[in-house]
mmCIF file of C-alpha atoms in Angstrom:
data_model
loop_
_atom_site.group_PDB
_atom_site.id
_atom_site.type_symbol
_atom_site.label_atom_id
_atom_site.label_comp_id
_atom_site.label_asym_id
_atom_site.label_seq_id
_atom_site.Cartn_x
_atom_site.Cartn_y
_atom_site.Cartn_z
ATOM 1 C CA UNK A 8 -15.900 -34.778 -27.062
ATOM 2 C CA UNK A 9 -15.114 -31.792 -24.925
ATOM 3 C CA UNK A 10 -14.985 -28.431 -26.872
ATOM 4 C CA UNK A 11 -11.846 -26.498 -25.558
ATOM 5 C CA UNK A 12 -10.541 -23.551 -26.833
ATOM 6 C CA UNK A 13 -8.934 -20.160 -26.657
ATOM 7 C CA UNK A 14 -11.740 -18.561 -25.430
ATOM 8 C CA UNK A 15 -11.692 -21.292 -22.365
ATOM 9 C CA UNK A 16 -8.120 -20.435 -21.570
ATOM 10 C CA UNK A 17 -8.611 -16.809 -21.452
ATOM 11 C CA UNK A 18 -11.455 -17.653 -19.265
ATOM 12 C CA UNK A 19 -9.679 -19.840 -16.850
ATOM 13 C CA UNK A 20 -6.815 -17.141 -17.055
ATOM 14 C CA UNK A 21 -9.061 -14.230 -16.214
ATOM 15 C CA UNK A 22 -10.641 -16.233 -12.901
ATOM 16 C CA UNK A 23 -7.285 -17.306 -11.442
ATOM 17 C CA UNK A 24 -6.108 -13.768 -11.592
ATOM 18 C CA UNK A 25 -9.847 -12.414 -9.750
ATOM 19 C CA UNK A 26 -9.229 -15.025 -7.109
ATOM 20 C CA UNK A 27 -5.386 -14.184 -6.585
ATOM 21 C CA UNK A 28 -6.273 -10.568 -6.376
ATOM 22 C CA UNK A 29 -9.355 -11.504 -3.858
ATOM 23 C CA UNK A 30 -6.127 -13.798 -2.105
ATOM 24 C CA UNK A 31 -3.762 -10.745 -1.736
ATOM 25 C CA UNK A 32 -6.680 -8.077 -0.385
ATOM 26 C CA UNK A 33 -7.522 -10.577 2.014
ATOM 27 C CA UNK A 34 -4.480 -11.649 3.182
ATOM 28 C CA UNK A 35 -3.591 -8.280 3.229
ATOM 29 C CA UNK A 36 -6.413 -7.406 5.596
ATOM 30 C CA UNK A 37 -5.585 -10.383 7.911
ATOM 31 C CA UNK A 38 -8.966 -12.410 6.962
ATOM 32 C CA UNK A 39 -6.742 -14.825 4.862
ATOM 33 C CA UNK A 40 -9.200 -17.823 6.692
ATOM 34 C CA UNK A 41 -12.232 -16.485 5.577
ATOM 35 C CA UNK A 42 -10.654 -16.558 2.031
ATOM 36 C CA UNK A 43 -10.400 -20.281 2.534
ATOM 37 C CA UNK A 44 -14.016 -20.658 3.697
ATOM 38 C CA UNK A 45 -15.107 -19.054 0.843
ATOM 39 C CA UNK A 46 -13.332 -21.115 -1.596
ATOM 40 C CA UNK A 47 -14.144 -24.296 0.338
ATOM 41 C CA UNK A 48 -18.140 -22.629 0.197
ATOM 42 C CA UNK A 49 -17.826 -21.655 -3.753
ATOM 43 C CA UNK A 50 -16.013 -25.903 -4.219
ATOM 44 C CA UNK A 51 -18.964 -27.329 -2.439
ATOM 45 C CA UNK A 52 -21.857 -25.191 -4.219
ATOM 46 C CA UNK A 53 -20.235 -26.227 -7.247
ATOM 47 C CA UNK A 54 -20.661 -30.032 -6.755
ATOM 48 C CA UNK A 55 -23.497 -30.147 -5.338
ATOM 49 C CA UNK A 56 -25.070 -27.724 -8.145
ATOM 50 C CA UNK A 57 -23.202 -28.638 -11.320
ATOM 51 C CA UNK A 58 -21.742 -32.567 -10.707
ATOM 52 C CA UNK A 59 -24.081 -33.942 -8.472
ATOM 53 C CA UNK A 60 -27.179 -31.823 -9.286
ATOM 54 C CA UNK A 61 -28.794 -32.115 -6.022
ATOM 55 C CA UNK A 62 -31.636 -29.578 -6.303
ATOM 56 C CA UNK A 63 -33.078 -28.963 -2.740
ATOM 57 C CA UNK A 64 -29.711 -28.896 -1.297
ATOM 58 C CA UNK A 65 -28.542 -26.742 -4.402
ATOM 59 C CA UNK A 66 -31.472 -24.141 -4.328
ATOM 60 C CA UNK A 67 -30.645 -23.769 -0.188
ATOM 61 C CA UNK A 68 -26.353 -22.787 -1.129
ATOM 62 C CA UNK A 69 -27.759 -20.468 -4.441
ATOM 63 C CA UNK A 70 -29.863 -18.604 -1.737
ATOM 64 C CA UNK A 71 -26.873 -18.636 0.630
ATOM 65 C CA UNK A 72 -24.653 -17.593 -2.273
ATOM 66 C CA UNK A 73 -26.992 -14.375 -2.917
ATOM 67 C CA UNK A 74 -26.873 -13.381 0.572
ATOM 68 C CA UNK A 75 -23.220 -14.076 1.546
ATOM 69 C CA UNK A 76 -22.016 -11.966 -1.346
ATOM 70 C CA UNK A 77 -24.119 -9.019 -0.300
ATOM 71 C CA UNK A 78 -22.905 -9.673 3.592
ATOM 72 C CA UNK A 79 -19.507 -9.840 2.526
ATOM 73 C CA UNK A 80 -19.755 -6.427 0.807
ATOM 74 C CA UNK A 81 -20.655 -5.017 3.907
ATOM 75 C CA UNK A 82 -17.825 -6.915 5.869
ATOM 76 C CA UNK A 83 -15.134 -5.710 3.972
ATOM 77 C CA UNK A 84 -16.173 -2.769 2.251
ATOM 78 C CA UNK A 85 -13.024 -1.072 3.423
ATOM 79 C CA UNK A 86 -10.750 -3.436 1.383
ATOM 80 C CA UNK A 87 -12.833 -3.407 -1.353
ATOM 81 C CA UNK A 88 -12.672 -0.012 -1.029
ATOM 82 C CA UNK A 89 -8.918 -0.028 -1.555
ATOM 83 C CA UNK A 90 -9.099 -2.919 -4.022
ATOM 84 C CA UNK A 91 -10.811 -0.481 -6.490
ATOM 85 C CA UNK A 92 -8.501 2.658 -5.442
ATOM 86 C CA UNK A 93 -5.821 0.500 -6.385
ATOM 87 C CA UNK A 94 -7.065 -0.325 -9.376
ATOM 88 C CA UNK A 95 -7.870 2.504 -10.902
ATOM 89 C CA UNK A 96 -5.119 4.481 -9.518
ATOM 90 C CA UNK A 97 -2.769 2.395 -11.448
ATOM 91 C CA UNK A 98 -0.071 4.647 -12.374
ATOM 92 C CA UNK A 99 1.946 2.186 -14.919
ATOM 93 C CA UNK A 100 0.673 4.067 -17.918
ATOM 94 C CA UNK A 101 1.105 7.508 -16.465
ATOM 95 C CA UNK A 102 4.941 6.312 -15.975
ATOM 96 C CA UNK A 103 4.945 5.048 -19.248
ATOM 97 C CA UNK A 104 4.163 8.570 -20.688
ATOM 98 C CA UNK A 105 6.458 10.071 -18.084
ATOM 99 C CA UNK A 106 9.368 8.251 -19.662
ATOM 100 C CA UNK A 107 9.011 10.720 -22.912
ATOM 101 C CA UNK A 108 8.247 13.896 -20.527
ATOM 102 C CA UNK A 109 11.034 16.725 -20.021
ATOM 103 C CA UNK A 110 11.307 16.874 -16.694
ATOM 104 C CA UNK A 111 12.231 13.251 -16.387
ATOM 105 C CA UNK A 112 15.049 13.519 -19.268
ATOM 106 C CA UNK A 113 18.635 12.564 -18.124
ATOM 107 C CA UNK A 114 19.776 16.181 -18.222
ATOM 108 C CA UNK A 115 17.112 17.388 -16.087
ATOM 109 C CA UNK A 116 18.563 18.213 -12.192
ATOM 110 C CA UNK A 117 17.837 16.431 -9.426
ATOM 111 C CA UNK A 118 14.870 17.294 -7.157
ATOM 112 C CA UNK A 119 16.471 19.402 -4.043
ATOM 113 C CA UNK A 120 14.134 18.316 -1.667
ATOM 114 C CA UNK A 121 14.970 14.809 -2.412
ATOM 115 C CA UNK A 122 18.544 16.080 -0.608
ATOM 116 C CA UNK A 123 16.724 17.489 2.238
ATOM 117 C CA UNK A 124 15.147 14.276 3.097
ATOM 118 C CA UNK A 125 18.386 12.449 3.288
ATOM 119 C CA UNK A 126 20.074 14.372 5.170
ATOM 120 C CA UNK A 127 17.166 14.559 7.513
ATOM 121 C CA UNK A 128 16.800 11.040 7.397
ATOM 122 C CA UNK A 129 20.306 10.404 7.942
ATOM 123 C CA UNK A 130 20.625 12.822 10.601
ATOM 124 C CA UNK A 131 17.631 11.100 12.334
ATOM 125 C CA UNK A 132 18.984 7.700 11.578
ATOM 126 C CA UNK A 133 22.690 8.243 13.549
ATOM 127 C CA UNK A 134 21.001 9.757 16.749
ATOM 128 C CA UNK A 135 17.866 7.308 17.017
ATOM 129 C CA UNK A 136 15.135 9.671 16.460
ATOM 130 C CA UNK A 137 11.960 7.889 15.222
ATOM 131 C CA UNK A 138 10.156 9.579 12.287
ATOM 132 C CA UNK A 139 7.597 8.800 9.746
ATOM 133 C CA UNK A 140 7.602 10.367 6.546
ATOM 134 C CA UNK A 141 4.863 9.543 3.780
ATOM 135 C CA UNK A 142 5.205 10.773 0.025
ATOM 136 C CA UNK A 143 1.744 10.695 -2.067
ATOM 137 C CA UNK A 144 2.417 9.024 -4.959
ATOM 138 C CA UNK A 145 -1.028 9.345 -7.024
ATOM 139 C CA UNK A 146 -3.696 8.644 -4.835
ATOM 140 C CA UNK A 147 -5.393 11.588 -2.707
ATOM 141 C CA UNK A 148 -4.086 11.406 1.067
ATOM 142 C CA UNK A 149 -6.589 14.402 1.907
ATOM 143 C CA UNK A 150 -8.489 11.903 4.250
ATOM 144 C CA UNK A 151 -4.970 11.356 6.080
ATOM 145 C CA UNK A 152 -3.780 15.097 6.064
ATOM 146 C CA UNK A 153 -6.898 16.159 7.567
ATOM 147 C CA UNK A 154 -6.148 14.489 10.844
ATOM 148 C CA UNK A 155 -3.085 16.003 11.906
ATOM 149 C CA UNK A 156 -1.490 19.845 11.730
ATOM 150 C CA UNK A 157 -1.174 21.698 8.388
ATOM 151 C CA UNK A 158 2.063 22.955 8.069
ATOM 152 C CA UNK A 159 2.250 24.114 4.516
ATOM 153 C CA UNK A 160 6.144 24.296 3.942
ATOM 154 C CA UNK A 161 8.590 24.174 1.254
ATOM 155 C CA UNK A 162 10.870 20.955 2.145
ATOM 156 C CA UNK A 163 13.752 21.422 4.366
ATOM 157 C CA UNK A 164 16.256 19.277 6.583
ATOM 158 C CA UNK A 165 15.970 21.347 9.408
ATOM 159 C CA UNK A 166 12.256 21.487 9.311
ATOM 160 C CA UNK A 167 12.158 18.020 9.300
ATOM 161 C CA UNK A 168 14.599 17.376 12.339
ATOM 162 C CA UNK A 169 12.377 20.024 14.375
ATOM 163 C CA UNK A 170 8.979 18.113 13.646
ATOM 164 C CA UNK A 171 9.972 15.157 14.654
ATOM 165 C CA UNK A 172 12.360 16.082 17.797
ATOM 166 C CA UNK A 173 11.223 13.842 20.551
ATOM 167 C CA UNK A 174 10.129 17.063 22.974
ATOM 168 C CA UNK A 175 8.236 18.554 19.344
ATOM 169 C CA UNK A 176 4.485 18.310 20.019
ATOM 170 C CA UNK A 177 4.322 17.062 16.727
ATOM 171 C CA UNK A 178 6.727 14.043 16.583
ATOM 172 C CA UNK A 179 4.068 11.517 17.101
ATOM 173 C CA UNK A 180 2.106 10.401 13.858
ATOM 174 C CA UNK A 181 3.386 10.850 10.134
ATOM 175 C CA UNK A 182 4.178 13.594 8.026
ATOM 176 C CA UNK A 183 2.857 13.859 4.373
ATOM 177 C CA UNK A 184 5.139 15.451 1.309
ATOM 178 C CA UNK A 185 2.821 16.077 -1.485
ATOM 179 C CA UNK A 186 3.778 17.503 -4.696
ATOM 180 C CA UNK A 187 7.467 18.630 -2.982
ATOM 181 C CA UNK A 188 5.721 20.269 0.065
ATOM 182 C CA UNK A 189 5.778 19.053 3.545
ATOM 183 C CA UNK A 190 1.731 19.630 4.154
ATOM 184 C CA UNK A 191 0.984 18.216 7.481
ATOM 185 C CA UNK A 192 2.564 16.382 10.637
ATOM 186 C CA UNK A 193 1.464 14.147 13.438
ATOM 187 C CA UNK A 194 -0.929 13.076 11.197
ATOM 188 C CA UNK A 195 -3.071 9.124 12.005
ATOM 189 C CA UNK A 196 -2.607 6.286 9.893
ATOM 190 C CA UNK A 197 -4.794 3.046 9.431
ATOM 191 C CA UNK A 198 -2.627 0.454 11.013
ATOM 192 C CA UNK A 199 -1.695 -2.976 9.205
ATOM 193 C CA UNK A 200 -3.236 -6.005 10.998
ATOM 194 C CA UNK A 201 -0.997 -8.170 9.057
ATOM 195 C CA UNK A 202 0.241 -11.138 11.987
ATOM 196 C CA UNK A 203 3.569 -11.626 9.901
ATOM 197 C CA UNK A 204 5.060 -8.823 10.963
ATOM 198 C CA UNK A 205 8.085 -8.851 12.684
ATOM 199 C CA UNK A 206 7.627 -8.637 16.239
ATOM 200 C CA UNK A 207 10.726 -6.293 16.689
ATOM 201 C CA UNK A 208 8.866 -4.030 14.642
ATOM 202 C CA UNK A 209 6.702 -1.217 16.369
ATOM 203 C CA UNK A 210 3.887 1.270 15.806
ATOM 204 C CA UNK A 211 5.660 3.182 13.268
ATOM 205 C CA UNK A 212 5.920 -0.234 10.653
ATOM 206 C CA UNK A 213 2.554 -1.423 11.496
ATOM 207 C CA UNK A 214 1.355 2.576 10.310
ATOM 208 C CA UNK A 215 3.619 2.344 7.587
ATOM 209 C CA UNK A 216 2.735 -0.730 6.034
ATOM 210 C CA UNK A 217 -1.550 0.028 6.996
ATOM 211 C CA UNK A 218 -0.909 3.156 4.413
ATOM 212 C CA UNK A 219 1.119 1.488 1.779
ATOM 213 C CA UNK A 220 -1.529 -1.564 1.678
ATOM 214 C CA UNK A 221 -4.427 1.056 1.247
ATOM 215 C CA UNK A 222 -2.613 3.543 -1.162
ATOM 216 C CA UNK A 223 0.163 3.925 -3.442
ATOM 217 C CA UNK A 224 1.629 6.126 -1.259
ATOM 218 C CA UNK A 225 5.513 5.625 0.148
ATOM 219 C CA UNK A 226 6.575 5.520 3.517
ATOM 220 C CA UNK A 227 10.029 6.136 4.871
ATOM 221 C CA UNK A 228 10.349 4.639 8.773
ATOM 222 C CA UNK A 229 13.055 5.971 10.608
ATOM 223 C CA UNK A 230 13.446 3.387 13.825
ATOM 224 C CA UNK A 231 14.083 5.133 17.113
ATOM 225 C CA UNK A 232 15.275 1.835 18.871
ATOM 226 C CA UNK A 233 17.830 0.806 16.100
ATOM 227 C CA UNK A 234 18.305 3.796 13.702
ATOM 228 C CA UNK A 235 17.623 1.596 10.624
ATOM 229 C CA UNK A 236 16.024 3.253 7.702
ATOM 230 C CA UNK A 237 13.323 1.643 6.051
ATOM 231 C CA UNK A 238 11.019 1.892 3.073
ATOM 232 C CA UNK A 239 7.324 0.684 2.986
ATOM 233 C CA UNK A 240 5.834 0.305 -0.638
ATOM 234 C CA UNK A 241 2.828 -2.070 -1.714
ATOM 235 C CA UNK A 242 2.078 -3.165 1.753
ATOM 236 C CA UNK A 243 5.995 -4.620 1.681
ATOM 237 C CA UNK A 244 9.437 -3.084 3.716
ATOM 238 C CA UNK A 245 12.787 -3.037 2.411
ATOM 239 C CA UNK A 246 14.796 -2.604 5.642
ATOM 240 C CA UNK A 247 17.950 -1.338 6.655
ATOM 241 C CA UNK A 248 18.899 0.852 3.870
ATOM 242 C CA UNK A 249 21.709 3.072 3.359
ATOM 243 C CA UNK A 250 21.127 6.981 2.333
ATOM 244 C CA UNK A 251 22.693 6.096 -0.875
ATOM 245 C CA UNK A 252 19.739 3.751 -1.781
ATOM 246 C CA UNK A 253 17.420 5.757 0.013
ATOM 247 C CA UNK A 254 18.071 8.741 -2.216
ATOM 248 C CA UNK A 255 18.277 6.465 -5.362
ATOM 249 C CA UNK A 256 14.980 5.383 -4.706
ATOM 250 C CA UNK A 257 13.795 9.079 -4.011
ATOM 251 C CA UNK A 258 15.001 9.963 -7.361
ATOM 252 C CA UNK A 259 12.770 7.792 -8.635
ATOM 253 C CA UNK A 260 9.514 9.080 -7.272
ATOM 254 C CA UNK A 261 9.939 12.047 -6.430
ATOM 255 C CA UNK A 262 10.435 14.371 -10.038
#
């Protein structure tokens, strides 16, 4: 009789969520096939270990199993990299505690600069000037900020609209807010190698989404083509959205 119990759940429980994690970073990272191999690899070793017990064959996929897992460390040591970032950057329980903080009481104003960013945005948006704008969330961006100009400023419509003015020398790349400051411009982003993508969808998405996949970080994408207005989160867009939503959503982030 088979011995089944809680503690076999929990354990069943705990490996479908590694290998759904493992599923997202990799199809994240565009390497959603090698994901398959690997399962296919891990469903074979098992058989021909465990069910059929086939020893020579099963001592040649252990060895293989002890030097794949090593060789995939160094493949993607990038996205694990950001797996663990991600991880332990989790900011649920720092929102949690933020719910019982002052500053984010009902009575408490709203953030001015969150203003200045819409009206940049919307400004931007109605005369089809592309811009990328990037709010830290919790994650360090210092890595990012260090490739483009510091500009060091307090937040400002105006500011905004001159940075990324198609003749400004500084209208290519993205521009980080941190902590309610603008703190650098043209700055590079890892681009997303994700194939589904819309193909209407330039440079400026393909940035966005690369830094929302590898941080917790936001990024608004103003589209110079179409004027639409749209917001990258979790390595996923919400597009076309009015100023209303976009400064209900800033309201939410930015405190």
């Amino acid at each position: 009789m088979i011995d089944f119990g809680i503690k076999d759940v929990i354990d069943i429980l705990l490996v479908a969520l590694l290998l759904y994690n493992i599923y997202k970073l990799m199809r994240d990272s565009g390497s959603l096939n090698v994901f398959y191999g690997i399962l296919v690899f891990i469903i074979m070793w098992i058989i021909v270990s465990q069910v059929l017990e086939m020893k020579l064959l099963g001592s040649i996929f252990d060895k293989l199993v002890s030097v794949g897992v090593l060789a995939l460390i160094i493949l993607f040591q990038e996205d694990i990299r950001r797996f663990f970032l991600t991880l332990g950057s989790n900011n649920r329980f720092y929102s949690f505690l933020k719910l019982f903080s002052r500053k984010n009481m009902e009575s408490q104003e709203e953030n001015p600069a969150i203003m200045q960013i819409v009206r940049a945005c919307d400004y931007m948006s109605k005369n089809f000037v592309g811009a990328l704008i990037i709010i830290r969330q919790e994650m360090s961006l210092i890595d990012i900020e260090n490739t483009g100009e510091t500009i060091d400023a307090n937040i400002n419509a105006q500011l905004i609209k001159n940075i990324f003015f198609k003749n400004s020398p500084l209208h290519d790349g993205a521009m980080i807010i941190d902590n309610n400051r603008i703190t650098s411009a043209a700055c590079i982003l890892p681009v997303s190698h994700n194939t589904n993508i819309p193909k209407e969808l330039g440079l400026r998405h393909r940035a966005a989404l690369g830094i929302t996949q590898q941080s917790d970080a936001v990024a608004i994408i103003v589209s110079e083509e179409t004027g639409q207005i749209t917001m990258s989160r979790r390595g996923e867009f919400k597009r076309n959205i009015s100023t209303e939503e976009l400064e209900r959503y800033l309201s939410t982030i930015m405190k």
